[in-house]
Structure formats: structure tokens, C-alpha cells
XYZ file of C-alpha atoms in Angstrom:
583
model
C 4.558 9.793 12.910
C 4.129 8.370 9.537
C 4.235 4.582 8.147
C 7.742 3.181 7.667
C 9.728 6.026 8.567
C 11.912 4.462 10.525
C 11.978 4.097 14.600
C 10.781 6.771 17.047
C 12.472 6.550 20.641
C 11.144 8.436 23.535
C 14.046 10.964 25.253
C 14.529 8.741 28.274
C 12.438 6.165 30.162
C 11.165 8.213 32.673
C 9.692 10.401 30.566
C 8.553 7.928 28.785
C 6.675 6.301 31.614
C 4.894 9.515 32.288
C 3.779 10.476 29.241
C 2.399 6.648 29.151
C 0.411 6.862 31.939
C -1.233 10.242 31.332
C -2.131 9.186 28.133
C -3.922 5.978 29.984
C -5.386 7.786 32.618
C -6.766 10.030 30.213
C -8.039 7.447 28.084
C -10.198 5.876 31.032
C -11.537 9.176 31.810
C -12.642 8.975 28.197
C -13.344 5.862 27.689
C -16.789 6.614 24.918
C -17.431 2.429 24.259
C -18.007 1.032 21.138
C -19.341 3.355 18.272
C -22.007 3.097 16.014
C -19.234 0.881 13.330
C -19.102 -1.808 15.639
C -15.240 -1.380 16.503
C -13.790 -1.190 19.576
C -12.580 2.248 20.570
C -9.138 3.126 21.367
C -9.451 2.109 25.303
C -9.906 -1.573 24.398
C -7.880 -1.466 21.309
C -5.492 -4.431 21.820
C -2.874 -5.150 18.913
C -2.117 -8.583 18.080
C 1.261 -10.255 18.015
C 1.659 -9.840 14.274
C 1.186 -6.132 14.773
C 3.363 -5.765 17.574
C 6.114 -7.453 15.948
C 6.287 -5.023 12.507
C 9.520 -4.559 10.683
C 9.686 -0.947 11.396
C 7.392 1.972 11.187
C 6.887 5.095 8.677
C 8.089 7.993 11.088
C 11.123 6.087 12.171
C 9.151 6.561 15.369
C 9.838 9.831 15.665
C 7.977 12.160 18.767
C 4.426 12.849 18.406
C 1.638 14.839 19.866
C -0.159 13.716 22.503
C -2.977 15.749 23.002
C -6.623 14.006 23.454
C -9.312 14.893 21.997
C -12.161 17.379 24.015
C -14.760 15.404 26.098
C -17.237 17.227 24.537
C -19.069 16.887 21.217
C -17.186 17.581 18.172
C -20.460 18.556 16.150
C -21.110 21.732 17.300
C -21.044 24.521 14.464
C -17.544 26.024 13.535
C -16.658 28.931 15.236
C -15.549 31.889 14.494
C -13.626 32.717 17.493
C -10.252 31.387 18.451
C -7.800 30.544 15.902
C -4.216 28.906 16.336
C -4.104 27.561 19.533
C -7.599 28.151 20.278
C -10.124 25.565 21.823
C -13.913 24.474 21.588
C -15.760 23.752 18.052
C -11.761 24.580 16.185
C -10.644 21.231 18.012
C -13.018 19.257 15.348
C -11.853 22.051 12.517
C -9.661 20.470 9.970
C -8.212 23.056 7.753
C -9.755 23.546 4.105
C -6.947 22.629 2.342
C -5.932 19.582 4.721
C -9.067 17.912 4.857
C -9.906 18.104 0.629
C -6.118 16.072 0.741
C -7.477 13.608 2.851
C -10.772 13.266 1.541
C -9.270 13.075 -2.167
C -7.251 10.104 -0.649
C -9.885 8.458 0.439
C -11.614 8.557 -2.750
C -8.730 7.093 -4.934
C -7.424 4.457 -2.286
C -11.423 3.227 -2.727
C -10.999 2.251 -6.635
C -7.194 1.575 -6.338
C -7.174 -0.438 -3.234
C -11.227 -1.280 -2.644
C -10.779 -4.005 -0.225
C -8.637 -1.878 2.229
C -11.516 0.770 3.353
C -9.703 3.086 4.314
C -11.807 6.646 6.069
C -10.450 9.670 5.549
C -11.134 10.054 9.312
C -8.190 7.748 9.686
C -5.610 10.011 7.641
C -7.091 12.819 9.740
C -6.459 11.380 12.865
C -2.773 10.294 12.203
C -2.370 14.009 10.790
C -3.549 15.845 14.011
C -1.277 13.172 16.173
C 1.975 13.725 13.748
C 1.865 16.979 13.002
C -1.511 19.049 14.303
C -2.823 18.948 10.852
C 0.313 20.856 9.069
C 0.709 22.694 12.284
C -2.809 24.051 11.672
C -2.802 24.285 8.411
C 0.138 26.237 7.078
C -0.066 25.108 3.625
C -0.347 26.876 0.497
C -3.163 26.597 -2.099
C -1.165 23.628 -3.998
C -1.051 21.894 -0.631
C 2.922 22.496 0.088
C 3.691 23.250 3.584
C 4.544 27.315 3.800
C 7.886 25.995 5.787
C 9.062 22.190 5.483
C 8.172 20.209 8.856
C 11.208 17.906 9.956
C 11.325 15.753 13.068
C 14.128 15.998 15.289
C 17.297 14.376 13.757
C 17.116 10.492 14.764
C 20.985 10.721 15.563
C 20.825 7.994 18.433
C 20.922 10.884 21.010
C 17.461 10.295 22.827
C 16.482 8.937 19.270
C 16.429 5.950 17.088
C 20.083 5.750 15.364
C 19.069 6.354 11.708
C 22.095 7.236 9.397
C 21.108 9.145 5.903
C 19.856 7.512 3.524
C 18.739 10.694 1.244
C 21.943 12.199 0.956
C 19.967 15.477 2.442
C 17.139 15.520 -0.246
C 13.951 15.207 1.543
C 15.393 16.563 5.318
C 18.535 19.090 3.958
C 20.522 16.509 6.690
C 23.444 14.466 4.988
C 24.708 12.983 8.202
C 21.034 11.891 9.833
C 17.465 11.361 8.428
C 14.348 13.179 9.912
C 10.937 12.543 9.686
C 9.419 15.058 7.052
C 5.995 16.766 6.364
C 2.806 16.737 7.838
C 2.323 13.099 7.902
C 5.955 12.623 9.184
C 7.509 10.497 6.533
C 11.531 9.234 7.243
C 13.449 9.516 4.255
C 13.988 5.799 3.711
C 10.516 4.931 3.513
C 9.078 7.856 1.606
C 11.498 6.877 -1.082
C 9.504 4.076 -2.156
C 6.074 4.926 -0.309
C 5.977 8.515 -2.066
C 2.988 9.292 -4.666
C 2.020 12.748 -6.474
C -1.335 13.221 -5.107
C -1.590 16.779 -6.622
C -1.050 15.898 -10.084
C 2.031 18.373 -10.777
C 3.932 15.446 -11.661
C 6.023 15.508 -7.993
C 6.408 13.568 -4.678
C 7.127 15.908 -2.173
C 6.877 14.418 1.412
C 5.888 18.354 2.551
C 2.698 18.705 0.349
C -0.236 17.318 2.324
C -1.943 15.925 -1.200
C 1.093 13.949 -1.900
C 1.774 12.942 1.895
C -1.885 12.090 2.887
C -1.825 9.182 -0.540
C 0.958 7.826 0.502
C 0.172 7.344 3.837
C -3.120 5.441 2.738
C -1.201 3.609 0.497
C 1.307 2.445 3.499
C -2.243 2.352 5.686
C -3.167 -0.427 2.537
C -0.749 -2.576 2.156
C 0.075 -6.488 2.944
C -4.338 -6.422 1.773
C -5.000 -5.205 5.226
C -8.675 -4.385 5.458
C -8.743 -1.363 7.479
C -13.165 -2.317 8.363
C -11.443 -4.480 10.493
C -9.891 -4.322 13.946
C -6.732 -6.866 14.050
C -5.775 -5.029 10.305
C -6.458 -1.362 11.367
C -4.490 -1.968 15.041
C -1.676 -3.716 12.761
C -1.584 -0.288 10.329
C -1.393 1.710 12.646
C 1.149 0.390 14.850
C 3.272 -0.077 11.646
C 3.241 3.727 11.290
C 4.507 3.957 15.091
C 5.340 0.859 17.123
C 3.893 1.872 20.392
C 0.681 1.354 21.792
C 0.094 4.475 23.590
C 0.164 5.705 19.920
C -2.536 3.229 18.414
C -4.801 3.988 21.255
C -4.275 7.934 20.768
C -4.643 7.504 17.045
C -7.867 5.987 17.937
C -9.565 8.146 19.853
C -8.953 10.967 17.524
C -10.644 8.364 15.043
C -13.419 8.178 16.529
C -13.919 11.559 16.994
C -13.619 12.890 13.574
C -16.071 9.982 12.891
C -18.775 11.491 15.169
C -18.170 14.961 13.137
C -16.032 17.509 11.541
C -15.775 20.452 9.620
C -13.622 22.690 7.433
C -11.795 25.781 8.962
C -10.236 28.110 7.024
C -6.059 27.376 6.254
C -3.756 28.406 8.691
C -6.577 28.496 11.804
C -6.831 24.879 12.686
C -6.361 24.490 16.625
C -2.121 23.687 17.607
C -1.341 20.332 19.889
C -0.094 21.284 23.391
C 2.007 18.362 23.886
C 4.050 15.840 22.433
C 5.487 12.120 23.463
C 9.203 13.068 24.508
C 7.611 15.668 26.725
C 8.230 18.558 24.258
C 5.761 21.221 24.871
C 4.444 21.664 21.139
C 8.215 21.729 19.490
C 7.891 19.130 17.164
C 7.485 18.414 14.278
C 8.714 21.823 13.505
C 9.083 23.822 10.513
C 12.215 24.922 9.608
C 13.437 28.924 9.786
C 15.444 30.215 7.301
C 19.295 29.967 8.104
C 19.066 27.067 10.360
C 19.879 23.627 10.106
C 17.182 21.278 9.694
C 16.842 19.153 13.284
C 18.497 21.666 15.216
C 17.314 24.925 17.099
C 18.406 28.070 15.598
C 21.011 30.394 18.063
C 18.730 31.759 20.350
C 15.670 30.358 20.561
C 14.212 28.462 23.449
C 14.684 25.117 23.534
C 12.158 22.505 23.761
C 11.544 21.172 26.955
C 9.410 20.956 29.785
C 10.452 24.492 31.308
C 9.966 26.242 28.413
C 6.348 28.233 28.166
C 3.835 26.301 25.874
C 2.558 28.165 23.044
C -0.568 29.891 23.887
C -0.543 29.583 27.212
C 0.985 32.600 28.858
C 1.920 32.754 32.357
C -0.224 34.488 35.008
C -1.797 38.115 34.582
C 1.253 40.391 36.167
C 3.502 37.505 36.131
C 5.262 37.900 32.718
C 7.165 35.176 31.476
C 8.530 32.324 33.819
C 12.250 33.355 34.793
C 14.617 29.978 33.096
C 16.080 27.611 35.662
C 19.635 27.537 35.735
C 21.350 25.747 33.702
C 22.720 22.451 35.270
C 25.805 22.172 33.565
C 28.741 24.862 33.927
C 29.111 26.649 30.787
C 31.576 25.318 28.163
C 31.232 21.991 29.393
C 30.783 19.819 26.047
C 27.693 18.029 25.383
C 27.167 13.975 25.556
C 28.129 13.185 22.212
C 25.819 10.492 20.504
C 26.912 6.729 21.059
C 29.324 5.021 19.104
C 28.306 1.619 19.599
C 27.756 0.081 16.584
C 24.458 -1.118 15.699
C 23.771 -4.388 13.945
C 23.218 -2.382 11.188
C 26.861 -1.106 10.875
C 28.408 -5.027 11.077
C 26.941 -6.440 8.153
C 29.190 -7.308 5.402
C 26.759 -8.836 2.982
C 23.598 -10.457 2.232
C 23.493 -13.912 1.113
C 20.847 -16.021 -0.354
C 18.683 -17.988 2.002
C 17.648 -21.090 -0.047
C 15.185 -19.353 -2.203
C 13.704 -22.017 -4.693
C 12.828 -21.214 -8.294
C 10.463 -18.494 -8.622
C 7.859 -18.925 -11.361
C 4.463 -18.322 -11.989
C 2.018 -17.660 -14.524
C 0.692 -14.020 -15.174
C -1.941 -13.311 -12.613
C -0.878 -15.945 -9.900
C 0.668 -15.261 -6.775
C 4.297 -16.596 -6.278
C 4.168 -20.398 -4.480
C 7.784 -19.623 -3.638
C 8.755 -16.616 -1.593
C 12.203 -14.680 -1.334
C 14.858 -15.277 1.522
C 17.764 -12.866 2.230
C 20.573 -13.591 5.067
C 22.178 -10.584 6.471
C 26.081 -11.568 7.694
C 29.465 -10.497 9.057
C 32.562 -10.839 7.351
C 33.001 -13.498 9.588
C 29.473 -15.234 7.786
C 28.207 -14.564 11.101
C 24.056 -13.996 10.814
C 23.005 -10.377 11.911
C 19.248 -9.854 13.367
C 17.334 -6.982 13.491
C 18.752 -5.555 10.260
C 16.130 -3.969 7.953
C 15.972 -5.305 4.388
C 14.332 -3.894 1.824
C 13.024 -5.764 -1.509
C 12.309 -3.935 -4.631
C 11.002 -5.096 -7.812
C 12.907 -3.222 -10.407
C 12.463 -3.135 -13.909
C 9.580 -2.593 -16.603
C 7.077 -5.301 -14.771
C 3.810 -4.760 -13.566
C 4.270 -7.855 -10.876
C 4.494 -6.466 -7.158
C 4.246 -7.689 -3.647
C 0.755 -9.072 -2.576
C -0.700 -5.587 -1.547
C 0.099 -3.973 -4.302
C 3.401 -2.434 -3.797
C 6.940 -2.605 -5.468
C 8.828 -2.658 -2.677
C 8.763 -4.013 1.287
C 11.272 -3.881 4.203
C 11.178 -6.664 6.499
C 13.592 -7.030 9.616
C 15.826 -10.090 10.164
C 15.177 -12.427 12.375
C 17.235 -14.495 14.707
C 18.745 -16.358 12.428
C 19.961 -13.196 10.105
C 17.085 -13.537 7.569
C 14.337 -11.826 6.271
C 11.465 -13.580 3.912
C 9.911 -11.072 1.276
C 6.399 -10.952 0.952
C 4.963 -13.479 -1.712
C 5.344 -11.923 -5.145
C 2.084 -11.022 -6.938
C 2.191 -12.008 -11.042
C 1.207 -9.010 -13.333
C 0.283 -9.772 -16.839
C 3.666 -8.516 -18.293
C 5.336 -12.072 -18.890
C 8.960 -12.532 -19.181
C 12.058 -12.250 -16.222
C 11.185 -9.863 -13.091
C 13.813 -8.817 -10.771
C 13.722 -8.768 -7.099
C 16.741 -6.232 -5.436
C 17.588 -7.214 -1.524
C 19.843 -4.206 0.069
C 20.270 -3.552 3.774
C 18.774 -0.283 4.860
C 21.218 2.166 6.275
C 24.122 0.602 4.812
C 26.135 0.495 1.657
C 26.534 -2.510 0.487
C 26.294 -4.790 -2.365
C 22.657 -5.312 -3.104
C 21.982 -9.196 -4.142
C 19.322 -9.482 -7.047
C 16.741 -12.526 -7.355
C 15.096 -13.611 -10.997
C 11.724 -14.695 -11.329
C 9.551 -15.661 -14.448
C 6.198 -14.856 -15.537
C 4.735 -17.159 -17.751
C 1.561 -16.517 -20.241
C -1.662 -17.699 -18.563
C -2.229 -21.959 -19.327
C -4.889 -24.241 -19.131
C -4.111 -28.129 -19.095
C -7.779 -29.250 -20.290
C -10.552 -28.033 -22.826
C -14.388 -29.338 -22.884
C -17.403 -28.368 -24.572
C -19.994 -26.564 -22.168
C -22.920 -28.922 -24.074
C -23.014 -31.992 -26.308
C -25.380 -30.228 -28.984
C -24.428 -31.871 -32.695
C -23.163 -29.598 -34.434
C -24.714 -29.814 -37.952
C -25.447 -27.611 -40.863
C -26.532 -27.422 -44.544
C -24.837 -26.552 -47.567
C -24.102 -22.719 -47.806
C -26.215 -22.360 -44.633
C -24.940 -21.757 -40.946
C -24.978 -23.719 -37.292
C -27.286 -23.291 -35.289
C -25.439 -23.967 -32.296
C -22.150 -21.924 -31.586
C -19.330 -23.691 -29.988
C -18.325 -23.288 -25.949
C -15.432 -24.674 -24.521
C -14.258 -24.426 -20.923
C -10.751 -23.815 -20.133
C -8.609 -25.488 -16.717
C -5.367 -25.522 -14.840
C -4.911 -27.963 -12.510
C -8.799 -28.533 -12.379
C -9.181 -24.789 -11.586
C -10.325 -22.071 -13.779
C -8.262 -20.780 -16.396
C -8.871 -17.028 -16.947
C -7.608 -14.881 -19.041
C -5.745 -17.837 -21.329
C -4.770 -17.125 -24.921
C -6.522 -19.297 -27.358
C -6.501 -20.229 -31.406
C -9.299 -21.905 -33.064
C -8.672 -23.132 -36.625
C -10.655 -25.754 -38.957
C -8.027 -28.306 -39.978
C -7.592 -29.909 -43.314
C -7.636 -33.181 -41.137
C -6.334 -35.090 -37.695
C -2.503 -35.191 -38.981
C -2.519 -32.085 -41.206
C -3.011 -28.549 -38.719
C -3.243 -26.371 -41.511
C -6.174 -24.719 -42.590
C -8.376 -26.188 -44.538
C -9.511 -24.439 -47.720
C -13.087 -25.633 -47.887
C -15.992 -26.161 -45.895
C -17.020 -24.326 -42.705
C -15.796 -21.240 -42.082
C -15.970 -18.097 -39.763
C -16.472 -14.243 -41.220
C -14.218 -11.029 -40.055
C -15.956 -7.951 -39.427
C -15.840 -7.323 -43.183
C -18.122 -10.558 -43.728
C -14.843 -12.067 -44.979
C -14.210 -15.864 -45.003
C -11.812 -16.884 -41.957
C -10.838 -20.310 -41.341
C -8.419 -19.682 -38.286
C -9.089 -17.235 -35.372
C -5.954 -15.842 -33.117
C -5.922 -13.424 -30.345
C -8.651 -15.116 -28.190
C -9.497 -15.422 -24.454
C -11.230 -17.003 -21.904
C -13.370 -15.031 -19.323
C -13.088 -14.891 -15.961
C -15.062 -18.345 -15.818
C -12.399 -19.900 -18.284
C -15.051 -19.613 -20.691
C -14.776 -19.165 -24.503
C -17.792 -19.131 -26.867
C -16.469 -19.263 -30.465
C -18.430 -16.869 -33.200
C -20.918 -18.105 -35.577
C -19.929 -20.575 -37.816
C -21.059 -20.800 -41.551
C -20.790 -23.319 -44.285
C -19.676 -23.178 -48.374
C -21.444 -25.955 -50.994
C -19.070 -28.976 -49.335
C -20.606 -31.651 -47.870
C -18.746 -34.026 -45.349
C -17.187 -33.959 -41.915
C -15.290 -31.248 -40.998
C -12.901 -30.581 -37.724
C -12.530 -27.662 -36.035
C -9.447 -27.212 -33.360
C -8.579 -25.653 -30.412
C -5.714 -24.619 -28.501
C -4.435 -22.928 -25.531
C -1.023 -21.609 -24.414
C -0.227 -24.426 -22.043
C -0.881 -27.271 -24.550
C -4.581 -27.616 -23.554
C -6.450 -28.739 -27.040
C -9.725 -30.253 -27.973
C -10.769 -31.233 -31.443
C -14.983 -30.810 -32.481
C -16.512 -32.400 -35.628
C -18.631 -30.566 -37.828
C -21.153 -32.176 -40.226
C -22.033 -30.342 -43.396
C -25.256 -32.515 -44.956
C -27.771 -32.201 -47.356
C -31.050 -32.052 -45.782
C -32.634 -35.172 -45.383
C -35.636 -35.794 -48.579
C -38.919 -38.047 -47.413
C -39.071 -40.823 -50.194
C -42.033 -40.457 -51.999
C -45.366 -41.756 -50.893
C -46.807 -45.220 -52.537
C -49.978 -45.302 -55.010
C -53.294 -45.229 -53.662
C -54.184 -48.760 -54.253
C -57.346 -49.123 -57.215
C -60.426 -49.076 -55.818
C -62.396 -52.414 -56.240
């Protein structure tokens, strides 16, 4: 389901293993080759070891559907027959509504986030699998859901053990967190994933606009460039850790790639089946009364005996009679495990030998964060999820371009923090470490930003720099700015004509700049260098002095370089001898 939301567990292995093995038999059957992008499709779509080995994943790995896409093209006209469950040219139908969300992410991830390329066929594609495109588009014209969508509580019963961590505000559950909205979001992750992608000033994890952003933004992070295999197998197993998933997800990629079209809200075609062997049950929006993640008195539960929707049984057959139930009535249920998960033992986080964290605005972190998760005892504790967040009135983030990451421990009880990216706000930036599903003491990390520095200035010629009385140079002055022999962008600068080599100030005569006003201005603040380090100084003029003059300039960092500047008389021809007498 969606990226980050926390881990998805199949109900049982068995069920597991079949689902697993349709999905691959159906996949050879299917098997189209590689496309017209030059990827490989969804058969051959092997994740690497870095994918395979994310942190966690959006949906909390939550059930999904399973349904392939038709053999057939998906280009054909729409049609006008079937709705809801319906099956032909509707499978490629994305609702109205649904698609313009995805499309509109598309279009802002591309100047926010250029390098990631995300398609909108990708959002679409993780839509149908999570949630059948807002179970066919039951949204209303703002994009909210008509009914919120929740995943099945992930209580540890046949789920991933994920305690609240929204105190009921995204999934109305204070005990558990669900997966929520058509892109399947877990409470935990949505909190810092979440953007308004309808402009009404809210994050709501049930409005497709705001859902379908912040999945591309969770699609785009760590700089993964989504043109290319190894970083579009590694996004999308970091939305669900399983492979069966990235190789579904794929094939409905490719599909909408080969065509698609726009069917009216509330008509878009309804999955069949889902990973825990569900017959269309979840994601499932919530009816008034109930309790979100459970099945209100009454109603069928989800299963393999019950009927799937829209396909009744046999003409003259009615509905299938219900198998008895297995266990004698009033017999309580399993309760959920009580085994406490490494989660529950850990006491406290503890520094992991992070160094000093500085760097100068623009620069990526040399240093990166490390957070030990232990026992009262001081005893490490793996496979805990951490989560960083930058806090505070800072524009630094996390290379990607987020504010906050959750990273699992490893072995030894520690997770490392992605390197920090330097904005251009200077001054302290704090970094909070807490432990995901579980209250306790959060341990907070100080880093500096420094002002942009260059270490050495130089002239970009060696042309004299000369002029006449009340005249101006011909030749304007260009200096190159350094750091460590690199470029220095973006560096503060102050040029100023000196009175002399031991006296800074200004000097009162001589050459001189002019303000926009035509103004005499001897000293010039609030300069930069380019993106090439460069700086070319404005025109410089001259009064009625004569001499040598020096002109200054310095850098935050301490770079300086001092120019001479010659003020002189032009040069008179003596004049030329008698003509001799002639004889």
C-alpha cells in the first residue's frame, strides 16, 4: 500500500504462498518484454540488495490487490458499458477526478524534484494495486474520498504489530494504526510524508490530490531517479517490501504507459482480489457506526467463502449457502500475541559517536548522524525504527529533500541518518532521534550552518588597470572566488578602495564607484559570486587625483586580494626639433 506506512504481513504462510505463485504464474503468461522506455518489465524486475533491505515501507505493508492487468490492449476507446466492477476498455479507465490528482503530481514533482522523473503512470499504478483507484473513484469534486478507506487494523493478528501512533486522528483507532486513503498511507509515515495537494490549506491522507503528492514525494526521495531501474525497483519496494508487489506494480506500469483514459467518477472498474486472499474487502471504506478496522455486526466477512463482488453465483443457484462455522459458538477468539517486540524493550536512545556536524550553507554534511537504540540494561536493540526530524525554522533537510527519515537499527542497535543537506539559512539546526511506536525520550543533535567561504581570490586577467583624471577604466575588475581549490558560489563579498595597505577605511579621494543615483561610492556591500565563483565589480570612475590607488576585496571566509589602480595624466609627445636652415 503506500510508502512508509509501516509493515504489511500476509494472514498466514500458506496463503501467502498461493497468492505468490498465482501472481508468478500469471506474470509468465504475461510476460510483454521490454517496452518502448528501455526498462525491463515487471517479469524480469529484480530488486537489488539495497532495496530489499529498506527500513520499512509506507502502507505498513498492509494487504493489497492483486489483480493483473487484461492481456489485451488497453487503448481501445472508453466504453460506455459496464461500470463498477465491469471489464474490457474500463480496466484502462482511470476516474476523472483520480487521474487530474495524479497527473497534477506529476507536474509539480517535475520542477520540485526534476531529477526524480517520476510518471504519473507510476502513481496510477500503485493507486489501482492499493486501493482500485479510490475504490473506483468514490471521491468528491475536491478529491476527498465520499467514505474514508482504512486498511485492516495492523494489531499483530495476521498483521504487522503497529501500536498508535496518531492517537486516532488519521484512522479513528487509538489502540492500532491502519493504513488510510487511496494511496494507503500508515499513520506514522503520513505524519511527516503528508502535503496539501489541493490547495485548501490541509493534509488529509483520504483526498486523492493530497495522497497522490505525497506519495511522489516518498516515490522521490534519498535523489532516487525513478528513469532508472535499480531506483524505481528500490521505490517501490519501499512502499511495500515484497516482491510479488514490485512486479505487480509493474505490470500495471506498463500498462497505463501503453494507454489510458478518463472515466467518469465513481465508474472506474473494482479489483477482484487482494494479497491475504480477501476477495475485494480491503482497503475498505468505513460505514457509519462502525469501528474503523473492524466489520460492522452483520456483514459478511472477508474471506475466501464469501461471494466476490460482481460475480454472482450461477443462474438459479442464488447465493452460495456459508460453510459452517469451525469453531462452536461462544468459543473466544485467538487474542493477538503478547510477545513483546523489540520495539516495546527499548529504554532509550543513546548517541552513537556522532562527530561535530558543520557545514557551510549549500554543502552537504561530511559527518552523518548515529542513534543507538538500548535496554535498561544498555543492551543494543535491532530492528527498531528511528525516525530523524529536522525541527526548527531551517531550510537544511536530508539529501532528497525531506525533513525527516526513519531508518531501522541494525545489529548493533543503531541507525545512521541520512547525510544532512545545508540550506542557506545559517545558524544552529536541530536534528530530533525518537523511536517509532514508543514513548520515549527523544535525544536531539546540533549542527551549524555557516555563511558560504572562499579561502582564495584572483583576477580573471592581468589587464592594467589605468585611467585619466575625471575619466573612467576601461577595464572592469573580475575576481574568482575558491574553497579548498573548488568553486565558491554564492559567497558574500565587500569591495572598498582603501586610504592605503595599513589603513582599511575608505579613502576619500580618487577612484570611485556610482549608486544607481550616479552617486559617488567608495565601498560596495551585499555582493556575490555566481555559480562559477565569479564576481565582476561595476565600472569604476576617477575624480581630478592623480596617483596610485588600491582597491580591496573580501570574502566571508577571510579570502582577500588587493588591486592597484593608476590615475595618470595622459602621456604629452615632447615637441618636435627645428627644421634645420636650408644651405
Amino acid at each position: 500500500m503506500a510508502a512508509q506506512f509501516g509493515r504489511r504481513l500476509r494472514k498466514g504462510a500458506a496463503t501467502t504462498a498461493v497468492a505468490a505463485v498465482a501472481v508468478a504464474a500469471l506474470s509468465a503468461s504475461q510476460a510483454p518484454g521490454v517496452n518502448d522506455h528501455g526498462r525491463q518489465t515487471a517479469a524480469d524486475a529484480t530488486p537489488s540488495p539495497e532495496a530489499s533491505a529498506s527500513d520499512g515501507s509506507a502502507t505498513g505493508n498492509s494487504p493489497y490487490y492483486t489483480d493483473l492487468p487484461p492481456l489485451k490492449s488497453p487503448n481501445p476507446s472508453p466504453s460506455t458499458g459496464p461500470g463498477p466492477g465491469g471489464t474490457g476498455a474500463t480496466e484502462a479507465g482511470i476516474p476523472a477526478t483520480v487521474l487530474d490528482a495524479y497527473k497534477k503530481a506529476e507536474t509539480t514533482l517535475r520542477e520540485a524534484k526534476p531529477g526524480c522523473n517520476l510518471p504519473w503512470q507510476l502513481l496510477a499504478a500503485i493507486g489501482r494495486v492499493e486501493s482500485g483507484q479510490a475504490r473506483g473513484g468514490q471521491v468528491r469534486a475536491d478529491g476527498t474520498t465520499i467514505k474514508p478507506i482504512l486498511g485492516p487494523q495492523l494489531d499483530g493478528n495476521g498483521f504487522a504489530l503497529i501500536k498508535d501512533t496518531d492517537d486516532g486522528a488519521y484512522d479513528g483507532n487509538s489502540a492500532y494504526d491502519s493504513a488510510v486513503g487511496p494511496m494507503q498511507f500508515i499513520p506514522s509515515t503520513w505524519a511527516w510524508a503528508g502535503r496539501d495537494g489541493n490547495g485548501d490549506g490541509k493534509k488529509d491522507p483520504n483526498n486523492i490530490y493530497d495522497a497522490a503528492l505525497a506519495a511522489g514525494h516518498y516515490l522521490c526521495r534519498n535523489n532516487w531517479d525513478l528513469s532508472q531501474q535499480d531506483d524505481l525497483d528500490r521505490a517501490i519496494l519501499s512502499y511495500n517490501q515484497s516482491r510479488e508487489y514490485l512486479n505487480l506494480v509493474m505490470r500495471w506500469l506498463e500498462y497505463y504507459r501503453k494507454g489510458t483514459h478518463e472515466v467518469p467518477d465513481g465508474t472506474g472498474t473494482l479489483p477482484d482480489n487482494r494479497s491475504d486472499d480477501g476477495a475485494g474487502a480491503s482497503p475498505t471504506p468505513t460505514t457509519p457506526g462502525s469501528t474503523p478496522g473492524t466489520t460492522p455486526p452483520g456483514s459478511p466477512t472477508p474471506g475466501p467463502d464469501r461471494p466476490k463482488p460482481g460475480k454472482p453465483g450461477k443462474p438459479g443457484g442464488g447465493t452460495p449457502a456459508p460453510k459452517p462455522p469451525t469453531t462452536p459458538p461462544g468459543t473466544p477468539s485467538t487474542p493477538p500475541s503478547t510477545t513483546p517486540t523489540p520495539t516495546d524493550t527499548v529504554d532509550h536512545l543513546e548517541d552513537a559517536g556522532t562527530a561535530k556536524l558543520t557545514a557551510m550553507a549549500g554543502d552537504t554534511f561530511g559527518k552523518r548522524i548515529s542513534t543507538r537504540a538500548e535496554t535498561a540494561a544498555g543492551k543494543a536493540v535491532a530492528k527498531v525504527r528511528v525516525r530523524f526530524t529536522i525541527v526548527g525554522d531551517t531550510d537544511t533537510t536530508f539529501t532528497g529533500g525531506e525533513s525527516v527519515a526513519t531508518v531501522a537499527t541494525n545489529s548493533s542497535g543503531v541507525a545512521v541518518a541520512p547525510a544532512l543537506q545545508a540550506g542557506e539559512k545559517t545558524g544552529a539546526v536541530t536534528v530530533r532521534a525518537t523511536v517509532v511506536g514508543r514513548t520515549v525520550p527523544g535525544l536531539d543533535y546540533k549542527a551549524t550552518v555557516t555563511e558560504r567561504a572562499a579561502d582564495t581570490l584572483a583576477r580573471t586577467d592581468d589587464a592594467a588597470l589605468t585611467c585619466a583624471p575625471g575619466g573612467e577604466f576601461a577595464t572592469q575588475v573580475e575576481v574568482k572566488a575558491t574553497y579548498n581549490g573548488a568553486v565558491a558560489d554564492g559567497v558574500a563579498a565587500t569591495a572598498t578602495l582603501i586610504t592605503s595597505a595599513d589603513d582599511a577605511t575608505a579613502n576619500d579621494k580618487g577612484p570611485y564607484f556610482k549608486d544607481a543615483d550616479g552617486k559617488t561610492v567608495r565601498t560596495l556591500t551585499g555582493l556575490k559570486t555566481d555559480a562559477k565563483g565569479l564576481l565582476k565589480l561595476p565600472k569604476l570612475y576617477a575624480d581630478d587625483t592623480t596617483g596610485t590607488f588600491l582597491l580591496r576585496i573580501t570574502t566571508a571566509g577571510g579570502a582577500t586580494l588587493t588591486v592597484e589602480l593608476t590615475v595618470a595624466a595622459a602621456e604629452t609627445s615632447s615637441p618636435s626639433a627645428s627644421a634645420s636652415p636650408s644651405a
